[in-house]
XYZ file of C-alpha atoms in Angstrom:
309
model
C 0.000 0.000 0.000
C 1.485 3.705 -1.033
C 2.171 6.101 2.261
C -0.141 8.155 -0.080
C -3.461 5.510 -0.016
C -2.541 4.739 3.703
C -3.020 8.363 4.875
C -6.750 7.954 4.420
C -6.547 5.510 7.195
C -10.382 3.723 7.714
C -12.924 5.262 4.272
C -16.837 4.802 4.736
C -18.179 4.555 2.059
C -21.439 5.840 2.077
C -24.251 5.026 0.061
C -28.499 3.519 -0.259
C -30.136 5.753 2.283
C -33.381 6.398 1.851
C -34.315 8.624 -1.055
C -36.316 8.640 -4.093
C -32.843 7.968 -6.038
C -32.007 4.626 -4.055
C -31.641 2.234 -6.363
C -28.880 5.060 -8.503
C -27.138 5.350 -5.173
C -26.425 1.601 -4.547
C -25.061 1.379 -7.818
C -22.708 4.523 -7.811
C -21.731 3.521 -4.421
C -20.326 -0.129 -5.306
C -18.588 1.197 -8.021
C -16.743 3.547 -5.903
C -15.901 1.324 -3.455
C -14.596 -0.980 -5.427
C -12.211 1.288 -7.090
C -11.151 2.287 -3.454
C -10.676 -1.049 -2.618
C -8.699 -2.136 -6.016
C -6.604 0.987 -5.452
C -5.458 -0.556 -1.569
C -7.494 1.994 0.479
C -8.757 0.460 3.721
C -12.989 1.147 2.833
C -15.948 -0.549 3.853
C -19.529 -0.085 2.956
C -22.190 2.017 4.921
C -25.783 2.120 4.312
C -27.331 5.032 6.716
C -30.943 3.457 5.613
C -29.425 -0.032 7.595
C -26.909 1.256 9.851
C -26.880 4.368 12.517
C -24.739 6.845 11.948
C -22.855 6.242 15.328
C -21.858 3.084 14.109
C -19.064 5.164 12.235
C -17.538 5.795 15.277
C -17.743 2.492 16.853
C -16.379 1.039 13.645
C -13.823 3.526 13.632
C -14.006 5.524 10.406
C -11.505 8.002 9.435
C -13.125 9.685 6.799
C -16.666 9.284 4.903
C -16.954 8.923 0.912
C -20.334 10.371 -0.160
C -22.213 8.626 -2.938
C -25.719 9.482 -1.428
C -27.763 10.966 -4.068
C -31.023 13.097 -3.027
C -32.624 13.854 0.282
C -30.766 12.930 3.367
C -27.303 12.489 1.291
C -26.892 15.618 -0.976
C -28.979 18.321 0.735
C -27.025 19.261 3.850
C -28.363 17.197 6.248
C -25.642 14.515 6.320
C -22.687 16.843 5.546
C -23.912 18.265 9.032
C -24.054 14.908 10.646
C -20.547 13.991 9.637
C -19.571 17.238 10.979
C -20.703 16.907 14.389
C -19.260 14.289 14.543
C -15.888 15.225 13.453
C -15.892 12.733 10.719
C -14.177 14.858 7.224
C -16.461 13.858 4.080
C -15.899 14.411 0.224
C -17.708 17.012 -1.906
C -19.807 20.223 -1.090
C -20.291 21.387 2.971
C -23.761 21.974 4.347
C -24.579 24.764 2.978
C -23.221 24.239 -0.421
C -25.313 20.623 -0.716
C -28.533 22.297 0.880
C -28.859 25.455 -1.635
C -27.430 22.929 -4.751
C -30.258 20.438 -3.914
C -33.181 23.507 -3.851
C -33.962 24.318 -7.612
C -35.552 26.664 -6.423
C -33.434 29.070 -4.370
C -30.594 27.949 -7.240
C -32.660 29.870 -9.473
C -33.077 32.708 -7.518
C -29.350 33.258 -6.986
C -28.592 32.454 -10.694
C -30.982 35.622 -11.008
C -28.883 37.672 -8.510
C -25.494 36.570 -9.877
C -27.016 37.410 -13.128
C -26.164 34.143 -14.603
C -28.271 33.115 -17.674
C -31.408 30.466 -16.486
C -34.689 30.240 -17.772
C -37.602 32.275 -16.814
C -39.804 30.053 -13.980
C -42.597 30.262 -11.512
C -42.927 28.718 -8.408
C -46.483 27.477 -7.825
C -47.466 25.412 -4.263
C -51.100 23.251 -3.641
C -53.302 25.889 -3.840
C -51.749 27.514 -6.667
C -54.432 27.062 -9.631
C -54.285 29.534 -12.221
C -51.918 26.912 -14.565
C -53.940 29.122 -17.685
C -52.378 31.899 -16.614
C -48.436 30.396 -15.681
C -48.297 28.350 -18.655
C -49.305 31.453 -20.930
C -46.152 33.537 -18.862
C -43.952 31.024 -19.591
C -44.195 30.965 -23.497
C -46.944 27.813 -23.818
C -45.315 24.999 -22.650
C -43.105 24.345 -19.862
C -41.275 22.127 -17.736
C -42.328 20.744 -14.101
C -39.758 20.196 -11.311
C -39.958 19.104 -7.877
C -38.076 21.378 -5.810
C -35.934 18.779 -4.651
C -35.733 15.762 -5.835
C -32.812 14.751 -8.709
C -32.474 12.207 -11.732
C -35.112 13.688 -13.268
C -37.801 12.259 -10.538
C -41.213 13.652 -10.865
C -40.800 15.697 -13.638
C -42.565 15.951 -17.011
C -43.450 18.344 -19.878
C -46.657 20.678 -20.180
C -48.110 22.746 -22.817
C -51.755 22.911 -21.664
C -53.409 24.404 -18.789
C -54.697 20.785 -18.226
C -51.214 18.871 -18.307
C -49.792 21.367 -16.136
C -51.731 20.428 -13.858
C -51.401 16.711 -13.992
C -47.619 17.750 -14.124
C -47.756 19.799 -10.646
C -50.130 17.181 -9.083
C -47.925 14.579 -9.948
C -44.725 16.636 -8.736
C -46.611 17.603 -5.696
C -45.852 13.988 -4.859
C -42.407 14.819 -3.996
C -42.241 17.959 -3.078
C -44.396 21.170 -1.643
C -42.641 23.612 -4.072
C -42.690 23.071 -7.459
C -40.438 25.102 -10.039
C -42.538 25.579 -13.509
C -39.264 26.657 -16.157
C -39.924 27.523 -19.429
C -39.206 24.896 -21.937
C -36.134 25.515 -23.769
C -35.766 23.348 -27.024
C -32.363 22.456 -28.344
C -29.278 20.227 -26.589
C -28.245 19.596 -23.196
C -25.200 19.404 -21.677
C -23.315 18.416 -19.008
C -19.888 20.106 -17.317
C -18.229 18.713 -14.466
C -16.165 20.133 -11.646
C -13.188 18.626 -9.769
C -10.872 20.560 -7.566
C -11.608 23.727 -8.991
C -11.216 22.624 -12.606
C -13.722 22.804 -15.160
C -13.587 19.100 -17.241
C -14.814 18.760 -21.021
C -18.458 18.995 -21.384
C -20.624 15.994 -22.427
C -23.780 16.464 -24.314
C -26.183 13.937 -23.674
C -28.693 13.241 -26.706
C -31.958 11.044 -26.703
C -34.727 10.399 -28.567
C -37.108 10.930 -25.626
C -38.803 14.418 -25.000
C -35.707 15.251 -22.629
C -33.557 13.710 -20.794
C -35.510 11.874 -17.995
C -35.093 9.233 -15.856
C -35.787 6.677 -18.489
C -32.810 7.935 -20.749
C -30.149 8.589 -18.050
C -30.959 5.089 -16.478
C -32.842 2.372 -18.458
C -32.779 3.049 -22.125
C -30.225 2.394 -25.169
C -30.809 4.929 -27.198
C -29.244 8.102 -25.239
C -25.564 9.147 -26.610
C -23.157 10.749 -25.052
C -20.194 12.858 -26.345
C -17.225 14.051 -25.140
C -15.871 16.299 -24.999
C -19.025 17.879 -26.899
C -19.184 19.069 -30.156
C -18.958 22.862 -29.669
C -17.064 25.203 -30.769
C -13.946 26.909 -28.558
C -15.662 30.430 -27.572
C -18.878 28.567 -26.703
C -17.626 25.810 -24.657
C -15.226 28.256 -22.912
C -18.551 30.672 -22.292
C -20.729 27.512 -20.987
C -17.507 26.182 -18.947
C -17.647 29.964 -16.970
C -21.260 30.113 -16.263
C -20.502 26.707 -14.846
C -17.662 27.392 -12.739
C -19.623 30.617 -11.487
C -22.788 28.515 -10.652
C -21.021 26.190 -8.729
C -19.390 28.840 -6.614
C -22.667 30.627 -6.624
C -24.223 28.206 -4.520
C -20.965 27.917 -2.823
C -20.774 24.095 -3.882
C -17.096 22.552 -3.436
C -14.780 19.697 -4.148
C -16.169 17.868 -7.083
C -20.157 17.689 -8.472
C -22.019 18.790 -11.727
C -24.041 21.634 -13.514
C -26.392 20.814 -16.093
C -27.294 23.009 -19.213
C -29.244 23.794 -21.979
C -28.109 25.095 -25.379
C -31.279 26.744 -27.590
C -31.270 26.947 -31.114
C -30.188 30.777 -31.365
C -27.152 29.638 -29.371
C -27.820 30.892 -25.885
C -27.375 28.620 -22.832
C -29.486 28.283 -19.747
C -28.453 26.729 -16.632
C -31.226 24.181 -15.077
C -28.781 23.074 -11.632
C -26.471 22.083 -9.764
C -25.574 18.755 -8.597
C -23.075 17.869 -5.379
C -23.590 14.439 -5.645
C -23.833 13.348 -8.808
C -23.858 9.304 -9.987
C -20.756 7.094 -10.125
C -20.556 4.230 -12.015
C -18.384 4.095 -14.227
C -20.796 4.991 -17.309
C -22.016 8.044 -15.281
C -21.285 11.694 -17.010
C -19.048 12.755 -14.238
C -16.257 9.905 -15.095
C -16.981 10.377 -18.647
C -15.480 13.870 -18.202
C -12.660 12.724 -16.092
C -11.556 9.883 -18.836
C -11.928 12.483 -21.408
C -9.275 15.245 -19.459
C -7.045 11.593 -18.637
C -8.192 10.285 -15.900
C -9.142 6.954 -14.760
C -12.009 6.025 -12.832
C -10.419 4.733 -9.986
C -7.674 7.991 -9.995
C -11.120 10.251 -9.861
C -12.360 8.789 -7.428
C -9.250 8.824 -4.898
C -8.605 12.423 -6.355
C -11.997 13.307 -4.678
C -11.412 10.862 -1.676
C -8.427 12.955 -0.828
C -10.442 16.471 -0.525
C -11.887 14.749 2.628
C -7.993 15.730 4.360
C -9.111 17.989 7.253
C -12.406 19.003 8.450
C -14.690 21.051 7.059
């Protein structure tokens, strides 16, 4: 074992828990513990949905590897946990995870940073004038949980009454619902890792956007990378990227997603802390594309966890 691997002494890895994105979790989670594992480091498996969290202590952890995706993993609450507890974890601290989970509030401080987005309305339960949001939002529009990720509970409207099916359905999930304008033309992906900005992948499918369905299940999405853009516009969308992240004062490694339209301006939709981990996810797509492996991305992340936060 390198002095190097050795210094991260006892690695949890953690991963399940109990959101909406579960099954995703388990997956990115084995993935990165095996690579830990292959590379020599001394990591075990954690499941907060199986195991308390003071079991960590008892077992003797060192440090805590991340690969929760969703509620109770990526929006603060954890990162706080581990912190009481004096336990150093990868990615984004409390604060960071809480406001990057919230589509919502991202939106708002896109607006403030004056960082391009897409025009949106928040609408609650008794929100019911969907003629009159729809018709603000250029005729059809797309319906987000406030915060939930890979795509859960969202769908496409472009009448009064599928808006409402779409925010009924979303209310599943959530109690705040963002309502964004749809944007039509290609979405991308760019990545963040220590401060750098990787090559941007642009994911295409044949499905009305990229939903759970594509990211997860189906054949037919591609993937390039880095994406077929040309240098002022990827260096433009790889800026607005970097400033998001910072915006919502996300750290360490994660994602922001975007959208290119047709007249060539891009919108940003959010900001992920957590984002997936198997080795087909986007985030080591990026990383193989600037040279790195999938096990050297995920110790390079492992080692931001040196120190508490």
């Amino acid at each position: 074992m390198s002095s190097t691997v050795s210094a991260f002494g006892k690695v949890a890895v953690m991963f399940g828990g109990n959101s909406a994105e579960r099954d995703v979790s388990l997956r990115s989670g084995a993935a990165v513990l095996k690579a830990l594992t292959d590379a020599g480091v001394d990591a075990f498996a954690f499941d907060p949905q199986q195991q308390a969290l003071t079991e960590l202590v008892e077992i003797g952890a060192e440090r805590v590897f991340i690969v929760l995706h969703g509620r109770g993993g990526e929006d603060g609450t954890m990162q706080g946990a581990l912190q009481l507890q004096g336990l150093p974890y990868t990615g984004s601290g409390v604060l960071g995870s809480a406001l990057a989970m919230d589509k919502i509030r991202c939106k708002w401080l896109f607006q403030a940073q004056q960082l391009p987005t897409a025009p949106f309305a928040v609408v609650h339960s008794n929100d019911t004038d969907f003629a009159g949001v729809l018709a603000s939002l250029g005729g059809k529009v797309m319906v987000k949980p406030a915060n939930e990720g890979s795509s859960i509970g969202m769908s496409a409207a472009s009448t009064a009454i599928e808006l409402q099916q779409a925010v009924t359905a979303a209310l599943q999930y959530d109690s705040e619902i963002l309502v964004e304008r749809w944007i039509t033309g290609r979405e991308f992906t760019v990545a963040m890792l220590n401060d750098q900005v990787l090559p941007i992948v642009e994911m295409r499918t044949p499905r009305a956007f990229y939903d759970y369905e594509a990211k997860y299940q189906a054949n037919s999405t591609e993937y390039l990378c880095p994406a077929p853009l040309d240098a002022e516009v990827t260096a433009a969308m790889q800026q607005t990227a970097f400033s998001a992240f910072k915006a919502v004062g996300a750290s360490g490694w994660g994602r922001v997603d975007i959208m290119l339209d047709n007249s060539g301006q891009h919108y940003l939709l959010e900001v992920n802390t957590v984002p997936g981990m198997t080795e087909k996810s986007l985030v080591p797509m990026a990383a193989k594309a600037a040279g790195l492996s999938f096990q050297q991305l995920v110790l390079a992340i492992l080692a931001q966890t040196h120190g508490n936060k």
